[in-house]
mmCIF file of C-alpha atoms and ligand atoms in Angstrom:
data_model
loop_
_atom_site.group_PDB
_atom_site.id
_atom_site.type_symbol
_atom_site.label_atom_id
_atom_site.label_comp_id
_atom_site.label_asym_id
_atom_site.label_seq_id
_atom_site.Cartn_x
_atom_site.Cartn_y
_atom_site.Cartn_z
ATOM 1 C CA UNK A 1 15.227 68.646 60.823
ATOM 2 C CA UNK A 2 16.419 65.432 58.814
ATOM 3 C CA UNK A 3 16.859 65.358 55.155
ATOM 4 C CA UNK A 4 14.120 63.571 54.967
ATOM 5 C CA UNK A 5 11.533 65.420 56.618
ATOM 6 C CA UNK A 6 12.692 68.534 54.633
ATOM 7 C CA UNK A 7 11.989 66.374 51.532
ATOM 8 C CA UNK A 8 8.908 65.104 52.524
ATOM 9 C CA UNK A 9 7.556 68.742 53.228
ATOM 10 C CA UNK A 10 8.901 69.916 49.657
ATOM 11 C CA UNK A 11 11.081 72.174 51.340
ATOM 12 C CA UNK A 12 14.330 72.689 48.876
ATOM 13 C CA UNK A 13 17.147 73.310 51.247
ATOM 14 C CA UNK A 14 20.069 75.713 49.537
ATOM 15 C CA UNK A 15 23.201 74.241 49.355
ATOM 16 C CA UNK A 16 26.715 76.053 48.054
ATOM 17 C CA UNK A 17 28.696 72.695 46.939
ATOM 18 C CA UNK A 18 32.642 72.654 46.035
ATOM 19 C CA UNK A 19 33.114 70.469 43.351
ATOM 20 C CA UNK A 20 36.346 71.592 42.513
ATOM 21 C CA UNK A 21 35.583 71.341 38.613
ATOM 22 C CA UNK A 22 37.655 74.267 37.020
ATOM 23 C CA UNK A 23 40.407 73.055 34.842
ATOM 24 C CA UNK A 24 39.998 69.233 36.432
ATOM 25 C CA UNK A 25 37.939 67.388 34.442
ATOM 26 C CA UNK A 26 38.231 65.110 31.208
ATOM 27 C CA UNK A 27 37.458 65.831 27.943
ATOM 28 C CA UNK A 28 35.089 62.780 27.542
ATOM 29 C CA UNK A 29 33.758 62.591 31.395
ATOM 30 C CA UNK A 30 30.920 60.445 30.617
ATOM 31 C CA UNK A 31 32.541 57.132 30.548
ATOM 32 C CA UNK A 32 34.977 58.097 27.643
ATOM 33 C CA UNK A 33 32.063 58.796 25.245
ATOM 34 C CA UNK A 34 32.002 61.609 23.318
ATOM 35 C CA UNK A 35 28.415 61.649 21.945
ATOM 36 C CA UNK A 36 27.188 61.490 25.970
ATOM 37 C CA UNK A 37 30.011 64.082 27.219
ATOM 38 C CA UNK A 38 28.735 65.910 24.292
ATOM 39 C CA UNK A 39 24.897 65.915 25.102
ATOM 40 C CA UNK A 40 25.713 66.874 28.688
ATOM 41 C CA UNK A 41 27.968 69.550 27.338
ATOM 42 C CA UNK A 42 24.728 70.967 25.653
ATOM 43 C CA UNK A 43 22.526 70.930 28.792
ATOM 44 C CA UNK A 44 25.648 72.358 30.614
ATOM 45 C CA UNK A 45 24.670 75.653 28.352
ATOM 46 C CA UNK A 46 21.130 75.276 27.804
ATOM 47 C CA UNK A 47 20.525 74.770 32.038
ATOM 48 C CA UNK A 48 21.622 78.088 33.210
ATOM 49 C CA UNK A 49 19.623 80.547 30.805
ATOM 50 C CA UNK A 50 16.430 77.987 31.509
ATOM 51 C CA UNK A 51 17.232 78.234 35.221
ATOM 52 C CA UNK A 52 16.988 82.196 34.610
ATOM 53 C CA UNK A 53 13.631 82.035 32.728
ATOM 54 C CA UNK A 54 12.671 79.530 36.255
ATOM 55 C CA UNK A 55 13.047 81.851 38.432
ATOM 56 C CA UNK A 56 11.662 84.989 36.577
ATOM 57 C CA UNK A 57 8.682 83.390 35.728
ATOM 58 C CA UNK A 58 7.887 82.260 39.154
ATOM 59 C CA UNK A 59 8.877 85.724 40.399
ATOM 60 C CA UNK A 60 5.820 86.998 38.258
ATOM 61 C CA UNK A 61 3.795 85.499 40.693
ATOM 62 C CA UNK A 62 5.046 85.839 44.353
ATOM 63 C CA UNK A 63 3.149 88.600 44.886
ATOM 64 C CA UNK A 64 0.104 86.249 44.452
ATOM 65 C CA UNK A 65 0.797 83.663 46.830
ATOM 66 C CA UNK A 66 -0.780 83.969 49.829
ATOM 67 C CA UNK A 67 0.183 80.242 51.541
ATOM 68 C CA UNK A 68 3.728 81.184 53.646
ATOM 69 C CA UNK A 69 4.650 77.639 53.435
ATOM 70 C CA UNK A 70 4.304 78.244 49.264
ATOM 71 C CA UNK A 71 6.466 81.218 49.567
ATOM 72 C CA UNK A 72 9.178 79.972 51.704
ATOM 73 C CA UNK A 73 9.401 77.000 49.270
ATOM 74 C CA UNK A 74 9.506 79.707 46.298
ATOM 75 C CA UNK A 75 12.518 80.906 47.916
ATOM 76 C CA UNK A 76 14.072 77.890 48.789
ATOM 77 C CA UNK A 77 13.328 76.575 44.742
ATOM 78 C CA UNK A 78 14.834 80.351 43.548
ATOM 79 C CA UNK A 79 17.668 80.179 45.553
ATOM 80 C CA UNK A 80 18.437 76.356 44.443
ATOM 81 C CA UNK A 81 18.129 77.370 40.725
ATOM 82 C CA UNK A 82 20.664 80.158 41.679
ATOM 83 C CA UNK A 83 23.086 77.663 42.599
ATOM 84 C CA UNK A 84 22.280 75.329 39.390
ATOM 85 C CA UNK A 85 23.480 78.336 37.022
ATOM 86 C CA UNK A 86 26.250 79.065 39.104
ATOM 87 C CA UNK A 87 27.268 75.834 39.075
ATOM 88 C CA UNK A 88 27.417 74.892 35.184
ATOM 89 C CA UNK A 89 28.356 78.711 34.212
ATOM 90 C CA UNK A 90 31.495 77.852 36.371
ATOM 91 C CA UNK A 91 32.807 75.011 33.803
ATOM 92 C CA UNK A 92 32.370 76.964 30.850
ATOM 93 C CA UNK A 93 35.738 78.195 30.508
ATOM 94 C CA UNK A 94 36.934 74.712 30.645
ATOM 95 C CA UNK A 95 35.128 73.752 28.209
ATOM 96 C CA UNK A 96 36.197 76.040 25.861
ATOM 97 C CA UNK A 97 39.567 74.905 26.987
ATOM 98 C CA UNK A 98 38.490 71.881 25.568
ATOM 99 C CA UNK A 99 37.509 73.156 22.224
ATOM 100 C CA UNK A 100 34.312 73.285 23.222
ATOM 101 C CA UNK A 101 32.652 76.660 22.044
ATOM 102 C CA UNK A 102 30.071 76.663 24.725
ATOM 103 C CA UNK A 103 30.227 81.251 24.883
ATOM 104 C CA UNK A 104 29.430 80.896 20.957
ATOM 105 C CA UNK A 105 26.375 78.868 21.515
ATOM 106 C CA UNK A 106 25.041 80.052 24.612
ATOM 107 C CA UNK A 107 25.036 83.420 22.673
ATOM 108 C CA UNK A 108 23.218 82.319 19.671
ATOM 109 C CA UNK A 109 20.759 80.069 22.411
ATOM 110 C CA UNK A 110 19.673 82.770 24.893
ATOM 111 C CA UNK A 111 19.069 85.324 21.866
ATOM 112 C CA UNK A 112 17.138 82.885 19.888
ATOM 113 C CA UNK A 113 15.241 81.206 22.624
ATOM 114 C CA UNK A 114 14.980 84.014 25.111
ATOM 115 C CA UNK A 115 14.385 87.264 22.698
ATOM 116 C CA UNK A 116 13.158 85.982 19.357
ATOM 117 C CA UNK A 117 10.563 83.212 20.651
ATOM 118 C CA UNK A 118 10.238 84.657 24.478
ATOM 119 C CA UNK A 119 9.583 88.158 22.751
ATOM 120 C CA UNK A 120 7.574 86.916 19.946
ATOM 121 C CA UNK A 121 5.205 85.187 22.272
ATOM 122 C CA UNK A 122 5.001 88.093 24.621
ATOM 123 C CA UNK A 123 4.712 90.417 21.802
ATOM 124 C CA UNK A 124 1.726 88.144 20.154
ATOM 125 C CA UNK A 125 -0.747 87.009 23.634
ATOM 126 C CA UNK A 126 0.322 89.930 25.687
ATOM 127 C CA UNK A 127 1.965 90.569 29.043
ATOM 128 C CA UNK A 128 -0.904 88.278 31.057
ATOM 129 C CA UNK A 129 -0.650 85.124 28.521
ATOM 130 C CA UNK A 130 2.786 85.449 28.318
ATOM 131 C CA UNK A 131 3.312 85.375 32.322
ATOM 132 C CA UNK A 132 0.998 82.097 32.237
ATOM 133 C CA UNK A 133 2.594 80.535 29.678
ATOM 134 C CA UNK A 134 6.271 81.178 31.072
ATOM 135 C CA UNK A 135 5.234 79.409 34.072
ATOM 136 C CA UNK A 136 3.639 76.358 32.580
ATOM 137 C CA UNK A 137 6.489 76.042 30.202
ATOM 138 C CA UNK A 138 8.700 76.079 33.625
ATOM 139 C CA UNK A 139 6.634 73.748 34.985
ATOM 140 C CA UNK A 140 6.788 71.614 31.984
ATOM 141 C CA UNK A 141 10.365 71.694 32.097
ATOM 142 C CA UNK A 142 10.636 71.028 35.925
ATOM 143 C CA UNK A 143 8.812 67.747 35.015
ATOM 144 C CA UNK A 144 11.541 66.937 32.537
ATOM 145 C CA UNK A 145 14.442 67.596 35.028
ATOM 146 C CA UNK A 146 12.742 65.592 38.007
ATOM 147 C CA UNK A 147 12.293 62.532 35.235
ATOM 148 C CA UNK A 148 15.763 62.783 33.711
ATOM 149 C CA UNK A 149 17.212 63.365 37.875
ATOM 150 C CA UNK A 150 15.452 60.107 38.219
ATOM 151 C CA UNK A 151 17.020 58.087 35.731
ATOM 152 C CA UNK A 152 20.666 59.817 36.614
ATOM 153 C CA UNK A 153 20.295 58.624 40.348
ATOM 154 C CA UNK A 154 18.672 55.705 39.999
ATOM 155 C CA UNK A 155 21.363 52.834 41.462
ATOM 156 C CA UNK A 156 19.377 50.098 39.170
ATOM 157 C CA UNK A 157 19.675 52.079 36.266
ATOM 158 C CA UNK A 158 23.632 53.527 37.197
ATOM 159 C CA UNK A 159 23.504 55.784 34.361
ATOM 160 C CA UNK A 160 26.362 57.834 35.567
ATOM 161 C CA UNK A 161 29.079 54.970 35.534
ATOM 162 C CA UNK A 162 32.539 55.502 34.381
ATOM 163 C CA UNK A 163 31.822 59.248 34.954
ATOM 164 C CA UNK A 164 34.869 61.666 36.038
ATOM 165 C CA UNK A 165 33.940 61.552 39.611
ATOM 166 C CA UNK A 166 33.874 65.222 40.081
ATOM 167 C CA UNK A 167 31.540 65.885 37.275
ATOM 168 C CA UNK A 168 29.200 63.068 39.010
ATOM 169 C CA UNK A 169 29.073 65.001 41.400
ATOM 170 C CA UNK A 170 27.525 68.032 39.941
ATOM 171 C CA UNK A 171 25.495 66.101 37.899
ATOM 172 C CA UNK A 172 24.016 64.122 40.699
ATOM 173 C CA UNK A 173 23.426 67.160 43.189
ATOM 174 C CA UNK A 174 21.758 68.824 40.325
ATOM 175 C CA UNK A 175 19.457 65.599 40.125
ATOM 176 C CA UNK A 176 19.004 65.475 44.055
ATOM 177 C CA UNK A 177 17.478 68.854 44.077
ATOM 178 C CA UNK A 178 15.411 68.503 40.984
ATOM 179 C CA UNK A 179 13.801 65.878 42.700
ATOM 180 C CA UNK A 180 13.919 67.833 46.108
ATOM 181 C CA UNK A 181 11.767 71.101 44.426
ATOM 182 C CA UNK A 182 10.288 69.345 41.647
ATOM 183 C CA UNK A 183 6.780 70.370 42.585
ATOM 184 C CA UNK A 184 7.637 74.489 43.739
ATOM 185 C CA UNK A 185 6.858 75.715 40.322
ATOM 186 C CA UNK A 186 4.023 73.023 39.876
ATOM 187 C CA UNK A 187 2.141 74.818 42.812
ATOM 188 C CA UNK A 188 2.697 78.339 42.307
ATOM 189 C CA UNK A 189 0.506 77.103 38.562
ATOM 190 C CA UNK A 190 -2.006 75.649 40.639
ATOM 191 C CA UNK A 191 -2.688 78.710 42.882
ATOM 192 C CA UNK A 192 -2.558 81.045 40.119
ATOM 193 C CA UNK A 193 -4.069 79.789 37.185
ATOM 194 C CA UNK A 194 -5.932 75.493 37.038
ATOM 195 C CA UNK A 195 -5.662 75.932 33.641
ATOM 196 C CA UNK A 196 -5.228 72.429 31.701
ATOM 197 C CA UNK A 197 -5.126 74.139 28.276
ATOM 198 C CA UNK A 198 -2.333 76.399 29.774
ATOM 199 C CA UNK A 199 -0.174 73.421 31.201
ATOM 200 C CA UNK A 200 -0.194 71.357 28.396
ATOM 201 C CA UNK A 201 0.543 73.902 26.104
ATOM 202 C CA UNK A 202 3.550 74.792 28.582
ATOM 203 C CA UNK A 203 4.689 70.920 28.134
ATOM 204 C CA UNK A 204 4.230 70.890 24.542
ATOM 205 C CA UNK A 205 6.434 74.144 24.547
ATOM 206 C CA UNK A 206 9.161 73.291 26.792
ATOM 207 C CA UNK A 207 9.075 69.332 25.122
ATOM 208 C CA UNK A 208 10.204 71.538 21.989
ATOM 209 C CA UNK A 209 12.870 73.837 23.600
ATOM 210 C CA UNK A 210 14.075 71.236 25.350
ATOM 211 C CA UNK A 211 15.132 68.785 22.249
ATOM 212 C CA UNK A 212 15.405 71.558 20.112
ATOM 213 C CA UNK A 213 18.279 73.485 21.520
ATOM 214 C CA UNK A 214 19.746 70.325 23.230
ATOM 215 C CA UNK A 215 20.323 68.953 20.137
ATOM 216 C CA UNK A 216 21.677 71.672 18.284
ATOM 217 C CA UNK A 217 24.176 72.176 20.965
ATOM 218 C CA UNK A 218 24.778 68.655 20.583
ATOM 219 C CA UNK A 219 25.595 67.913 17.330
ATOM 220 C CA UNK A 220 27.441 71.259 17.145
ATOM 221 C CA UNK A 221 30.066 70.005 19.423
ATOM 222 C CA UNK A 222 30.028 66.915 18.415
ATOM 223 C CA UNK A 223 30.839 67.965 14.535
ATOM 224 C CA UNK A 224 33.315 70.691 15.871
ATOM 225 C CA UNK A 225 35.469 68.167 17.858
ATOM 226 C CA UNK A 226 38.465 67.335 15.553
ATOM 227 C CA UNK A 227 39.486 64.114 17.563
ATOM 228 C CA UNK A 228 35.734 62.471 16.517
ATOM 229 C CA UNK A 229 36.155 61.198 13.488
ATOM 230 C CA UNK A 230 33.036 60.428 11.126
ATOM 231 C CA UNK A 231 34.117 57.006 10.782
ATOM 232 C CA UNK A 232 33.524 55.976 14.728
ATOM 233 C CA UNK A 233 30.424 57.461 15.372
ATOM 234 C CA UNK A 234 28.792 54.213 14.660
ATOM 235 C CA UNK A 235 31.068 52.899 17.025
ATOM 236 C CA UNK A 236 30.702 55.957 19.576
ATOM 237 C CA UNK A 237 26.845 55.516 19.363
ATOM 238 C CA UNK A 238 26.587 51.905 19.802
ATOM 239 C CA UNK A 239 28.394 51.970 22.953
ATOM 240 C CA UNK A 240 25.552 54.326 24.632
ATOM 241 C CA UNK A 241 22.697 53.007 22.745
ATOM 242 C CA UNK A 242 21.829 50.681 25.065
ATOM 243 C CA UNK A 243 21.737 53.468 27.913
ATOM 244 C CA UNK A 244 19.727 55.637 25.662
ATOM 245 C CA UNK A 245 17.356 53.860 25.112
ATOM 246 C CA UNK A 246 16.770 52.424 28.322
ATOM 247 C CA UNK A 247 16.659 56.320 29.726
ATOM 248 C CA UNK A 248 14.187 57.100 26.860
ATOM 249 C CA UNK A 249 11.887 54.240 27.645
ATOM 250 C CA UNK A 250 12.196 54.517 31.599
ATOM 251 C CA UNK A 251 11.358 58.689 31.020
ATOM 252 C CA UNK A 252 8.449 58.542 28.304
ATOM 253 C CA UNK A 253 5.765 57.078 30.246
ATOM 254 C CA UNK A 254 6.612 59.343 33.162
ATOM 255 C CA UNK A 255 7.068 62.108 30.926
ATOM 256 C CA UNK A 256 3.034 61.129 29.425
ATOM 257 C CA UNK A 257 1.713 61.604 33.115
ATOM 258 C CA UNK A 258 2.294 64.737 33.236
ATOM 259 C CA UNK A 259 -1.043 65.197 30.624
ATOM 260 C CA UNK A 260 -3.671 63.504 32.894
ATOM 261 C CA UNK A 261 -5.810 65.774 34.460
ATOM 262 C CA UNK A 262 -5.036 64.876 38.193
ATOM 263 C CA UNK A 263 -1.273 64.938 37.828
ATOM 264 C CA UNK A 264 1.145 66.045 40.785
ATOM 265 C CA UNK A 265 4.763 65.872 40.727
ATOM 266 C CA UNK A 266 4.677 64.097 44.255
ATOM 267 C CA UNK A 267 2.876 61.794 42.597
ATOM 268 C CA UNK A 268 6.154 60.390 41.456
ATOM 269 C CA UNK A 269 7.230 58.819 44.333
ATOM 270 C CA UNK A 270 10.803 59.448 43.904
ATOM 271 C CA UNK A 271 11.796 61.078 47.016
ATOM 272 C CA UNK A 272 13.682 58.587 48.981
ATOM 273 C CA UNK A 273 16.321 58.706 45.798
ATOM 274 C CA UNK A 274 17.099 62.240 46.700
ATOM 275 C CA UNK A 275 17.390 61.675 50.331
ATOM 276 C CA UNK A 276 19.626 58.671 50.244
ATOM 277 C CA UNK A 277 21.554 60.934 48.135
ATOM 278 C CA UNK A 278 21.944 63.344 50.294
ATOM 279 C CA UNK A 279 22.436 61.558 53.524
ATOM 280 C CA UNK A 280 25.352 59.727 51.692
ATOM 281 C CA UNK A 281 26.922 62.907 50.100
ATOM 282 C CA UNK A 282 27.147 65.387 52.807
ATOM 283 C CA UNK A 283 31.070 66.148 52.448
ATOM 284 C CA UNK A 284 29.997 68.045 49.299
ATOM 285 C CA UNK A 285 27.999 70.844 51.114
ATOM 286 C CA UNK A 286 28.376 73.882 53.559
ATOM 287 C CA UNK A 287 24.242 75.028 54.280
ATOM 288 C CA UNK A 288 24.185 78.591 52.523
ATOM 289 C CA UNK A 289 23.026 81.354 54.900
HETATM 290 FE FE1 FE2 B 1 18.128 73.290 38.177
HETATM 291 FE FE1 FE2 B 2 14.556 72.820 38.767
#
């Protein structure tokens, strides 16, 4: 079946790409900048432990779904979010080869995020709340990735020029399958619980996590890198401000949609962005079993 069939049925496809990454990419990959290398160096840690909380807090719920077209997509969306840690665990090292201390914060992230506020709100609304509220928060977040996927791929928008190829790369199959699952989570919420009060408190929550830890990561790299000096982050900023905010203002009335009542991720008509992607980027995949 083409690409774009398999999109237009929601059905994420698992893919084991080669980007050949380890010890082979710049210091400042994104365009030379290192405020934007440094953001993406944040989401680079903050991804994989939110990829695990994904997939557990779907798994909560498989037993539930009774629609095999549901659970075959579950499967295909856990196995793609496999990948996604995989993936950005697998540049770590060269990061910290690159002075970036991306073990150091990924400690001090997954306990704070994933034992002291996880376990805190388990501990607080119990083990049926808690499952609820993991999932919406997933969901919330899967709306975020989709969004920010959109604004990476977009060809108008060609946020990803000057980019070290090979980090492109990741970064753009990561979008490409965002887009390609972005409504897998959204669905399993709808089948198990219609709540509004519980997905918007899931948005609210993951809106939080989201800027919270990405911008500690952030600025921690960014003040730990001895060739930034203070003096050129004027300099460093101005040159992606324009970017920014044209990536903040494309995102935040997307992002607002996701509160109306009727919202559905397909609603976003962004499909054709993935499969254009894919058609033209084959060479990067072998199909995984
Ligand atoms: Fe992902
Ligand atoms: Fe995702």
């Amino acid at each position: 079946m083409s690409t774009e069939n398999l999109i237009k049925m929601n059905m994420p496809q698992v893919r084991r790409p080669n980007f050949g990454l380890e010890n082979n990419f710049s210091k400042y990959y994104a365009d030379g900048n290192p405020l934007l290398s440094h953001i993406l160096n944040s989401l680079h840690i903050v991804f994989p432990e939110g990829e695990k909380l994904f997939i557990r807090s779907v798994k909560y719920f498989q037993d539930q779904i009774e629609d095999p077209q549901l659970k075959a997509r579950v499967k295909g969306f856990i196995g793609q979010e496999t990948q996604h840690m995989a993936q950005h665990e697998k540049i770590w090292d060269t990061l910290e080869s690159q002075g970036v201390t991306a073990h150091e914060f990924d400690k001090w992230y997954s306990k704070n995020a994933y034992e002291t506020v996880e376990g805190t709100i388990r501990n607080v609304f119990g083990e049926e709340i808690y499952k609820r509220l993991a999932l919406a928060v997933t969901c919330g977040l899967e709306h975020y990735t989709a969004t920010l996927a959109e604004v990476a791929i977009d060809p108008e928008i060609n946020a990803l020029q000057g980019f070290d190829e090979k980090m492109k790369a990741l970064l753009m199959w990561h979008a490409a399958e965002e887009i390609e699952h972005k409504a897998v989570a959204f669905d399993v919420m709808q089948a198990v619980d219609g709540s509004p009060v519980t997905k918007s408190a899931g948005m609210l929550l993951a809106t939080w996590a989201l800027l919270y830890y990405g911008a500690i990561g952030s600025v921690k790299f960014l003040l730990e890198d001895k060739e930034v000096k203070l003096a050129d982050l004027p300099q460093i900023f101005a040159q992606k401000a324009p970017l920014l905010a044209k990536a903040v203002g494309t995102m935040l009335p997307k992002l607002l949609q996701y509160f109306r009542p009727d919202f559905h991720p397909n609603q976003m008509n962004n499909d054709h962005l993935a499969t254009e992607y894919f058609d033209a980027n084959q060479k990067y995949f072998q199909k995984a079993g």
